[in-house]
Amino acid sequence: MKINKIHHIAIICSNYQKSKDFYVNLLGFEIIQETFRKERNSYKLDLRVGTQDQIELFSFLDPPQRPNQPESCGLRHLAFEVDDIDQSVRDLLGKGIEVEPIRLDEITGKRYTFFQDPDHLPLEIYQK
């Protein structure tokens, strides 16, 4: 078997409208398709990140909370590459999104920082 790439990343949210607004209007991801699944009373929102990556945003009634931050078993965080981390931080702060101080990756020498989505999923921006 040869794996070509990551096809998509799935995220379950607790408040669909709030998360949709965050990912579409604040982070600027493009909507590919939005589907209401009547039998589950939930939405599935396909989002384009950059030129080829995708996030599937799911809503479910009463999903369990993340057990702790960020070291729970499973997905630790989701990282997005940016060209200019300083400008990206200013953009996030200008939209009312709290951002941790910028750090330096001691292995790669690249700068990065974290912020959170509406459900406190740790999101990272990483300097190209």
Coordinates of N, CA and C in Angstrom, one line a residue:
M1 N 0.8 -1.2 0.0 CA 0.0 0.0 0.0 C 0.9 1.2 0.0
K2 N 0.5 2.2 -0.8 CA 1.2 3.5 -0.8 C 0.2 4.6 -0.5
I3 N 0.4 5.3 0.5 CA -0.5 6.4 0.9 C 0.0 7.7 0.2
N4 N -0.9 8.4 -0.5 CA -0.5 9.6 -1.2 C -0.4 10.8 -0.4
K5 N -1.4 11.0 0.5 CA -1.6 12.3 1.3 C -2.7 12.1 2.3
I6 N -2.8 13.1 3.1 CA -4.0 13.1 4.0 C -5.1 13.7 3.2
H7 N -6.2 13.0 3.2 CA -7.4 13.4 2.4 C -8.2 14.5 3.1
H8 N -8.5 14.3 4.4 CA -9.2 15.3 5.1 C -9.0 15.0 6.6
I9 N -9.4 16.0 7.4 CA -9.3 15.9 8.8 C -10.8 16.2 9.3
A10 N -11.3 15.3 10.2 CA -12.7 15.5 10.7 C -12.7 16.1 12.1
I11 N -13.5 17.0 12.3 CA -13.7 17.7 13.5 C -15.1 17.7 13.9
I12 N -15.4 17.3 15.2 CA -16.8 17.3 15.7 C -16.9 18.5 16.6
C13 N -18.0 19.3 16.3 CA -18.2 20.5 17.1 C -19.4 20.4 18.0
S14 N -19.5 21.2 19.0 CA -20.7 21.2 19.8 C -21.8 22.3 19.4
N15 N -21.3 23.3 18.7 CA -22.2 24.4 18.3 C -21.9 24.6 16.8
Y16 N -22.7 24.1 15.9 CA -22.4 24.1 14.5 C -22.3 25.5 14.0
Q17 N -23.2 26.4 14.3 CA -23.2 27.7 13.7 C -22.0 28.5 14.2
K18 N -21.7 28.4 15.5 CA -20.5 29.0 16.0 C -19.2 28.5 15.4
S19 N -19.1 27.2 15.2 CA -17.9 26.6 14.6 C -17.8 27.0 13.1
K20 N -19.0 26.9 12.4 CA -19.0 27.3 11.0 C -18.5 28.7 10.8
D21 N -19.0 29.7 11.7 CA -18.6 31.0 11.6 C -17.1 31.2 11.8
F22 N -16.6 30.4 12.8 CA -15.1 30.5 13.2 C -14.3 30.0 12.0
Y23 N -14.6 28.9 11.4 CA -13.7 28.3 10.4 C -13.9 29.0 9.0
V24 N -15.1 29.5 8.7 CA -15.4 30.1 7.4 C -15.1 31.6 7.5
N25 N -15.7 32.3 8.5 CA -15.6 33.8 8.5 C -14.3 34.3 9.2
L26 N -13.9 33.6 10.2 CA -12.7 34.1 10.9 C -11.4 33.6 10.3
L27 N -11.4 32.2 10.0 CA -10.1 31.7 9.5 C -10.1 31.7 7.9
G28 N -11.3 31.9 7.3 CA -11.3 32.1 5.9 C -11.3 30.9 5.0
F29 N -11.7 29.7 5.6 CA -11.8 28.5 4.8 C -13.0 28.5 3.9
E30 N -12.8 28.0 2.7 CA -13.9 28.0 1.7 C -14.8 26.8 1.9
I31 N -16.1 27.1 1.8 CA -17.1 26.0 1.9 C -17.1 25.2 0.5
I32 N -16.9 23.9 0.6 CA -17.0 23.1 -0.6 C -18.4 22.6 -0.7
Q33 N -19.0 22.1 0.4 CA -20.3 21.6 0.4 C -20.8 21.5 1.9
E34 N -22.1 21.9 2.0 CA -22.8 21.8 3.3 C -24.0 20.8 3.2
T35 N -24.0 19.8 4.1 CA -25.1 18.8 4.0 C -25.7 18.7 5.4
F36 N -27.1 18.8 5.4 CA -27.8 18.5 6.6 C -28.3 17.0 6.5
R37 N -27.9 16.2 7.5 CA -28.2 14.8 7.6 C -29.4 14.6 8.5
K38 N -30.6 14.6 7.9 CA -31.9 14.6 8.6 C -31.9 13.4 9.6
E39 N -31.5 12.2 9.2 CA -31.6 11.1 10.0 C -30.7 11.2 11.3
R40 N -29.7 12.0 11.3 CA -28.9 12.2 12.4 C -29.1 13.6 13.1
N41 N -29.9 14.4 12.5 CA -30.2 15.8 12.9 C -28.8 16.5 13.1
S42 N -28.0 16.4 12.1 CA -26.7 17.0 12.2 C -26.2 17.5 10.8
Y43 N -25.2 18.4 10.8 CA -24.6 18.9 9.6 C -23.2 18.3 9.4
K44 N -22.9 18.3 8.1 CA -21.5 17.9 7.7 C -21.1 19.1 6.8
L45 N -20.0 19.8 7.1 CA -19.5 20.9 6.3 C -18.2 20.6 5.8
D46 N -18.0 20.5 4.5 CA -16.7 20.3 3.9 C -16.1 21.6 3.6
L47 N -14.8 21.8 4.1 CA -14.1 23.0 4.0 C -12.8 22.8 3.2
R48 N -12.4 23.8 2.4 CA -11.1 23.8 1.7 C -10.2 24.6 2.5
V49 N -9.0 24.0 2.8 CA -7.9 24.7 3.5 C -6.8 24.9 2.5
G50 N -6.4 26.1 2.1 CA -5.4 26.3 1.1 C -5.9 25.8 -0.2
T51 N -5.0 25.1 -1.0 CA -5.4 24.7 -2.3 C -5.9 23.3 -2.5
Q52 N -5.5 22.4 -1.5 CA -6.0 21.0 -1.7 C -6.4 20.3 -0.4
D53 N -6.1 20.9 0.8 CA -6.5 20.2 2.0 C -8.0 20.5 2.4
Q54 N -8.5 19.5 3.1 CA -9.9 19.6 3.5 C -10.1 19.3 5.0
I55 N -11.1 20.0 5.6 CA -11.6 19.7 6.9 C -13.1 19.3 6.7
E56 N -13.5 18.3 7.4 CA -14.9 17.9 7.5 C -15.4 18.3 8.9
L57 N -16.3 19.3 9.0 CA -16.8 19.7 10.3 C -18.2 19.1 10.5
F58 N -18.3 18.3 11.6 CA -19.5 17.6 11.9 C -20.1 18.2 13.1
S59 N -21.5 18.2 13.2 CA -22.2 18.5 14.4 C -23.0 17.3 14.8
F60 N -22.9 17.0 16.1 CA -23.7 15.9 16.7 C -24.3 16.5 18.0
L61 N -25.4 15.9 18.4 CA -26.1 16.3 19.6 C -25.3 15.8 20.8
D62 N -24.9 16.7 21.7 CA -24.2 16.4 22.9 C -23.0 15.5 22.8
P63 N -22.0 15.9 22.0 CA -20.8 15.1 21.9 C -20.0 15.2 23.2
P64 N -19.3 14.2 23.6 CA -18.5 14.3 24.8 C -17.4 15.3 24.7
Q65 N -17.0 15.9 25.8 CA -16.0 16.9 25.8 C -14.6 16.3 25.7
R66 N -13.6 17.0 25.3 CA -12.2 16.6 25.2 C -11.8 16.4 26.7
P67 N -11.1 15.3 27.0 CA -10.8 15.0 28.4 C -9.8 16.0 29.1
N68 N -8.8 16.5 28.3 CA -7.9 17.5 28.8 C -7.1 18.1 27.7
Q69 N -6.3 19.1 28.0 CA -5.6 19.9 26.9 C -4.1 19.8 27.1
P70 N -3.3 19.8 26.1 CA -3.6 19.2 24.8 C -3.2 17.7 24.8
E71 N -2.8 17.2 25.9 CA -2.2 15.9 26.0 C -3.1 14.7 26.1
S72 N -4.4 14.8 25.7 CA -5.3 13.7 25.7 C -4.9 12.7 24.6
C73 N -5.2 11.4 24.8 CA -4.9 10.4 23.7 C -5.7 10.8 22.5
G74 N -5.1 10.6 21.3 CA -5.8 10.9 20.1 C -5.1 12.1 19.4
L75 N -5.9 12.9 18.7 CA -5.4 14.1 18.0 C -4.9 15.1 19.0
R76 N -3.7 15.4 18.9 CA -3.1 16.4 19.9 C -3.5 17.8 19.4
H77 N -3.2 18.2 18.2 CA -3.6 19.5 17.7 C -3.5 19.4 16.1
L78 N -4.0 20.4 15.5 CA -4.1 20.6 14.1 C -3.2 21.8 13.7
A79 N -2.2 21.7 12.8 CA -1.3 22.8 12.5 C -1.5 23.3 11.1
F80 N -1.5 24.6 10.9 CA -1.7 25.2 9.6 C -0.4 26.0 9.3
E81 N 0.1 25.8 8.1 CA 1.3 26.6 7.7 C 0.9 28.0 7.2
V82 N 1.7 29.0 7.7 CA 1.4 30.4 7.2 C 2.7 31.0 6.7
D83 N 2.6 31.9 5.8 CA 3.8 32.6 5.3 C 4.4 33.6 6.3
D84 N 3.5 34.3 7.0 CA 4.0 35.4 7.9 C 3.3 35.2 9.2
I85 N 3.9 34.6 10.2 CA 3.3 34.3 11.5 C 2.9 35.6 12.3
D86 N 3.8 36.6 12.2 CA 3.5 37.9 12.9 C 2.2 38.5 12.3
Q87 N 2.0 38.5 11.0 CA 0.8 39.0 10.4 C -0.4 38.1 10.8
S88 N -0.2 36.8 10.8 CA -1.3 35.9 11.1 C -1.8 36.1 12.5
V89 N -0.8 36.3 13.4 CA -1.2 36.5 14.8 C -2.0 37.8 14.9
R90 N -1.5 38.9 14.3 CA -2.3 40.2 14.3 C -3.7 40.0 13.7
D91 N -3.8 39.2 12.6 CA -5.1 39.0 12.1 C -6.0 38.2 13.0
L92 N -5.5 37.2 13.7 CA -6.3 36.5 14.7 C -6.7 37.4 15.8
L93 N -5.8 38.1 16.4 CA -6.1 39.0 17.5 C -7.1 40.1 17.1
G94 N -7.0 40.6 15.9 CA -7.9 41.5 15.3 C -9.4 41.0 15.2
K95 N -9.5 39.7 15.1 CA -10.8 39.0 15.1 C -11.3 38.5 16.4
G96 N -10.5 38.9 17.5 CA -10.9 38.6 18.8 C -10.5 37.2 19.3
I97 N -9.6 36.6 18.5 CA -9.2 35.2 18.9 C -7.9 35.3 19.7
E98 N -7.9 34.7 20.9 CA -6.8 34.7 21.8 C -5.7 33.8 21.2
V99 N -4.5 34.3 21.3 CA -3.3 33.6 20.7 C -2.2 33.5 21.8
E100 N -1.6 32.3 21.9 CA -0.5 32.2 22.8 C 0.7 32.9 22.3
P101 N 1.7 33.2 23.1 CA 3.0 33.9 22.6 C 3.6 33.0 21.6
I102 N 4.3 33.6 20.6 CA 5.0 32.9 19.6 C 6.2 32.2 20.2
R103 N 6.4 30.9 19.8 CA 7.6 30.1 20.3 C 8.5 29.8 19.1
L104 N 9.6 29.3 19.5 CA 10.6 28.8 18.5 C 10.8 27.3 18.6
D105 N 10.6 26.6 17.5 CA 10.8 25.1 17.5 C 12.3 24.9 17.5
E106 N 12.8 24.3 18.6 CA 14.2 24.2 18.7 C 14.8 23.2 17.8
I107 N 14.0 22.3 17.1 CA 14.5 21.3 16.2 C 14.6 21.9 14.8
T108 N 13.5 22.7 14.4 CA 13.5 23.2 13.0 C 13.9 24.6 12.9
G109 N 13.9 25.4 14.0 CA 14.2 26.8 14.0 C 13.1 27.6 13.5
K110 N 11.9 27.0 13.3 CA 10.7 27.8 12.8 C 9.9 28.3 14.0
R111 N 9.1 29.4 13.7 CA 8.3 30.0 14.8 C 6.9 29.4 14.6
Y112 N 6.2 29.3 15.8 CA 4.8 28.8 15.8 C 4.1 29.3 17.1
T113 N 2.8 29.1 17.0 CA 2.0 29.5 18.2 C 0.7 28.7 18.1
F114 N -0.1 28.8 19.2 CA -1.4 28.1 19.3 C -2.5 29.0 19.6
F115 N -3.7 28.6 19.1 CA -5.0 29.3 19.5 C -6.0 28.1 19.5
Q116 N -7.3 28.4 19.8 CA -8.3 27.4 20.0 C -9.5 27.7 19.2
D117 N -10.2 26.6 18.7 CA -11.5 26.8 18.1 C -12.5 26.9 19.2
P118 N -13.8 27.1 18.8 CA -14.9 27.3 19.8 C -15.0 26.2 20.8
D119 N -14.6 25.0 20.4 CA -14.6 23.8 21.3 C -13.3 23.5 22.0
H120 N -12.4 24.5 22.0 CA -11.1 24.4 22.6 C -10.2 23.4 22.0
L121 N -10.4 23.1 20.7 CA -9.5 22.2 20.0 C -8.2 23.0 19.7
P122 N -7.1 22.5 20.1 CA -5.8 23.3 19.9 C -5.5 23.4 18.4
L123 N -5.3 24.6 17.9 CA -4.9 24.9 16.6 C -3.6 25.6 16.6
E124 N -2.7 25.2 15.6 CA -1.4 25.8 15.6 C -1.2 26.5 14.2
I125 N -0.5 27.6 14.3 CA 0.0 28.2 13.0 C 1.5 28.1 13.1
Y126 N 2.1 27.7 12.0 CA 3.5 27.4 11.9 C 4.1 28.1 10.7
Q127 N 5.2 28.9 11.0 CA 5.9 29.7 9.9 C 6.4 28.8 8.8
K128 N 6.2 29.2 7.6 CA 6.7 28.4 6.4 C 8.2 28.5 6.4

